[in-house]
mmCIF file of C-alpha atoms in Angstrom:
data_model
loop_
_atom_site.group_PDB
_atom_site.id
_atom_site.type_symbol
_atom_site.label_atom_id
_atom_site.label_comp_id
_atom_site.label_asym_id
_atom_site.label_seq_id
_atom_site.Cartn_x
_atom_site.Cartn_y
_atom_site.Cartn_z
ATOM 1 C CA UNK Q 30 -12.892 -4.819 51.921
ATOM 2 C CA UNK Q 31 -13.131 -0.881 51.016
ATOM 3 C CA UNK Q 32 -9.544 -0.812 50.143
ATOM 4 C CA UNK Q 33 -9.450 -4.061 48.220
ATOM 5 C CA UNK Q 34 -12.523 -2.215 46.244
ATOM 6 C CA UNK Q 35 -10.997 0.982 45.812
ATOM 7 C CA UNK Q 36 -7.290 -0.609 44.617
ATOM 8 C CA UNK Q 37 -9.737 -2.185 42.007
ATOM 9 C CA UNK Q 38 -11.232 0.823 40.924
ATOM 10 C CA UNK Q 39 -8.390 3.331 40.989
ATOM 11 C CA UNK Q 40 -6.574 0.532 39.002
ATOM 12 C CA UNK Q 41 -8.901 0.324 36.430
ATOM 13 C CA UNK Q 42 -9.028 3.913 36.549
ATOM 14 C CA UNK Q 43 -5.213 4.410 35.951
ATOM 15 C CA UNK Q 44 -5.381 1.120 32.813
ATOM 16 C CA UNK Q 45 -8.240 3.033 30.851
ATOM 17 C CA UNK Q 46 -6.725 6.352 31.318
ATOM 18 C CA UNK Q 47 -3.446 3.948 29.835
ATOM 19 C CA UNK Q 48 -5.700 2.670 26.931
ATOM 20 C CA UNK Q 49 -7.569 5.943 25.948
ATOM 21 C CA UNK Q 50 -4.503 8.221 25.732
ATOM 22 C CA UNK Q 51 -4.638 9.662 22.147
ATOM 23 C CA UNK Q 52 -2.043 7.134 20.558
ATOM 24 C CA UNK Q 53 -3.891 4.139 22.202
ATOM 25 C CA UNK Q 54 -7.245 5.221 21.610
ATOM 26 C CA UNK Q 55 -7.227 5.583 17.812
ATOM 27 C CA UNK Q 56 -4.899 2.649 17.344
ATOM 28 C CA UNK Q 57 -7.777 0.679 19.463
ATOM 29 C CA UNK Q 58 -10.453 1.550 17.303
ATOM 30 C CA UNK Q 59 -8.923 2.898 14.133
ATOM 31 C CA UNK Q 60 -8.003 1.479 10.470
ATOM 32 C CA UNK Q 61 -4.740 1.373 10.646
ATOM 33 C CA UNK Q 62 -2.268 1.852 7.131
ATOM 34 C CA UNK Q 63 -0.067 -0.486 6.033
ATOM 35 C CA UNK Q 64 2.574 0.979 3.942
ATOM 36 C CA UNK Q 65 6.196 0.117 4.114
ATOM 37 C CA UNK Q 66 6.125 -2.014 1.195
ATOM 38 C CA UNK Q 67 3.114 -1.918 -1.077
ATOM 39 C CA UNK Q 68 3.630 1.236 -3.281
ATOM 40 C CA UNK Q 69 7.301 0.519 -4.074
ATOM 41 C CA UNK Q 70 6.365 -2.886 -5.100
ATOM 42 C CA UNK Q 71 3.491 -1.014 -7.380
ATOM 43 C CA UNK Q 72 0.300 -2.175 -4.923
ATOM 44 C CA UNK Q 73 -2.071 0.334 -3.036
ATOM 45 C CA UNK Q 74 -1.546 0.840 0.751
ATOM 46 C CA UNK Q 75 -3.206 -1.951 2.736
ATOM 47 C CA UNK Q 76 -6.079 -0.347 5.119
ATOM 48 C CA UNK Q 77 -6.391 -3.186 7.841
ATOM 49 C CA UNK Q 78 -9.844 -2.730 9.944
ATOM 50 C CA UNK Q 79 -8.095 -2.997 13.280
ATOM 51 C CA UNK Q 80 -11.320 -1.550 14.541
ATOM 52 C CA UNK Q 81 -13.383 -4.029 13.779
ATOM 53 C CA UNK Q 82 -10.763 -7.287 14.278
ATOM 54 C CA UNK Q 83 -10.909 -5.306 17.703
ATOM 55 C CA UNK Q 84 -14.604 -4.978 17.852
ATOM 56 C CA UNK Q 85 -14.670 -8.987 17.025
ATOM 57 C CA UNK Q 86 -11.203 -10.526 19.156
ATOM 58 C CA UNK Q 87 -9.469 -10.163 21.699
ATOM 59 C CA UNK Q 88 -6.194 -8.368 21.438
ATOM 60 C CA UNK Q 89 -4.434 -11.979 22.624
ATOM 61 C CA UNK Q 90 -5.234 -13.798 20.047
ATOM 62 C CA UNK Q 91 -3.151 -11.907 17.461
ATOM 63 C CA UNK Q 92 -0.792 -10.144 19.825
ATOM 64 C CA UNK Q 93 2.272 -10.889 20.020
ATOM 65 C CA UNK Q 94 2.104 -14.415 18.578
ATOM 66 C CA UNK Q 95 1.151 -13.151 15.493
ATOM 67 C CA UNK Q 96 1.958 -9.762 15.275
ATOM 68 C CA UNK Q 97 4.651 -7.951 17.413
ATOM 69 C CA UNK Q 98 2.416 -4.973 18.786
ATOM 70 C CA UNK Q 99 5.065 -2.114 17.846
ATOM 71 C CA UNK Q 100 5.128 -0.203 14.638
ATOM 72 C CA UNK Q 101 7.641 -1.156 11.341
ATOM 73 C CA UNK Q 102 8.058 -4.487 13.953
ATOM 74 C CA UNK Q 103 6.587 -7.140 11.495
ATOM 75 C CA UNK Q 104 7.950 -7.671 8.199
ATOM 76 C CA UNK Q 105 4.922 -8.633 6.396
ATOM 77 C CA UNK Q 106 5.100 -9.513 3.033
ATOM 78 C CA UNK Q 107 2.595 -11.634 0.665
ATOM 79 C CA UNK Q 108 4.500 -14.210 0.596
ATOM 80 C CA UNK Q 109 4.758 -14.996 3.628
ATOM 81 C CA UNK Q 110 0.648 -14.407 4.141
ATOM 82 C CA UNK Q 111 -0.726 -16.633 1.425
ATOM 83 C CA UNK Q 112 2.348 -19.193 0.795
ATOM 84 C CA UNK Q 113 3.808 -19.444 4.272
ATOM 85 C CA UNK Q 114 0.370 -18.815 6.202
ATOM 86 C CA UNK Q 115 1.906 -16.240 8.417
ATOM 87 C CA UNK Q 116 1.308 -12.822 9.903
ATOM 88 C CA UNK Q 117 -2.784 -12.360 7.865
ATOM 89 C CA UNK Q 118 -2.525 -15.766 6.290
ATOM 90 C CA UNK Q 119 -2.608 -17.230 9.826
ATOM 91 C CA UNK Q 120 -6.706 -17.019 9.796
ATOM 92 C CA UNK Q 121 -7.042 -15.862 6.416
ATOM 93 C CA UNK Q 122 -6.401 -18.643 4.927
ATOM 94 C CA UNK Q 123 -9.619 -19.962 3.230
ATOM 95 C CA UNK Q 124 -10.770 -22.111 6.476
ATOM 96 C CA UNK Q 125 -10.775 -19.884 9.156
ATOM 97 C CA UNK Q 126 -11.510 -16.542 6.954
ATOM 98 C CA UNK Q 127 -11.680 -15.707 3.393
ATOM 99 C CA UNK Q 128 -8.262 -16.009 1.263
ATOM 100 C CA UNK Q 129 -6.244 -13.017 0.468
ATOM 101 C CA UNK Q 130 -6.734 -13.851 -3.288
ATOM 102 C CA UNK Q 131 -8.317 -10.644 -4.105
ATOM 103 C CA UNK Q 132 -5.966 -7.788 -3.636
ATOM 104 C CA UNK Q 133 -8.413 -4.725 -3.578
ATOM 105 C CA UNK Q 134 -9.792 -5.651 -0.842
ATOM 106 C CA UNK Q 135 -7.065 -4.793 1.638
ATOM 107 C CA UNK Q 136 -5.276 -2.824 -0.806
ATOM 108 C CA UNK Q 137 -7.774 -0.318 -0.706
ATOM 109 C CA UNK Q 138 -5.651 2.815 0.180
ATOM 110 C CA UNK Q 139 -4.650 5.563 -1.924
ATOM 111 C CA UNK Q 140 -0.961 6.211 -3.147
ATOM 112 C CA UNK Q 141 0.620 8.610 -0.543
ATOM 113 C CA UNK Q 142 -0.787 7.093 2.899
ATOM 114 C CA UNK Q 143 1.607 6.535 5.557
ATOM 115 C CA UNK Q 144 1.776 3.580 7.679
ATOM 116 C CA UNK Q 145 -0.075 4.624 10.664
ATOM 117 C CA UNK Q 146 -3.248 5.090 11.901
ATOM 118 C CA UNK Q 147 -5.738 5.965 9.335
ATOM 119 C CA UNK Q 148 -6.698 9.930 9.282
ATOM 120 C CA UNK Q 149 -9.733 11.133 10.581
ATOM 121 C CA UNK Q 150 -10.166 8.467 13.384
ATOM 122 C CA UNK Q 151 -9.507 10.389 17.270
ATOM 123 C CA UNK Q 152 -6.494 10.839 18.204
#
């Protein structure tokens, strides 16, 4: 019984230390910049509230069926969110969340972010 308990705690111990590492950390609770694509096609950067999609789901239910969980992985584009439904469109899509019909309020960045996660959140 002590050793089941302390391969439970020393594992826990070794996945948080995993999780709170400074890349993990503030892509776990940071706003994260969206910017492959936006300025050259003459849009803002996207600032997505991971943080608070986070705060709200679990990471399941968006990784990796939705979203491959590795940087420059997803080729997002709006059409595929609002015609296709994919990638955003999946829950934003009027039903399930508000539509993406109002652009400033993702592309809410300023010209010159880079994709990544947002400055001034721990790292």
């Amino acid at each position: 019984m002590k050793k089941a308990r302390l391969g439970i705690i020393l594992g826990s111990a070794l996945l948080l230390s995993f999780l709170f590492t400074a890349d993990h950390a503030s892509a776990y609770f940071g706003d994260m910049v969206l910017n492959n694509k936006a300025e050259k096609r003459g849009m803002p950067p996207v600032v997505f509230p991971h943080w608070y999609h986070r705060a709200e789901f679990k990471c399941k239910v968006c990784h990796p069926a939705i979203f491959e969980m590795r940087s420059g992985a997803n080729d997002i584009d709006m059409k595929k969110i609002v015609i296709d439904g994919e990638f955003c469109g999946k829950c934003h899509n009027g039903t399930i969340s508000w539509k993406p019909i109002e652009c400033a309020r993702c592309h809410s960045g300023t010209p010159g972010m880079k994709t990544g996660v947002l400055e001034g959140f721990p790292k």
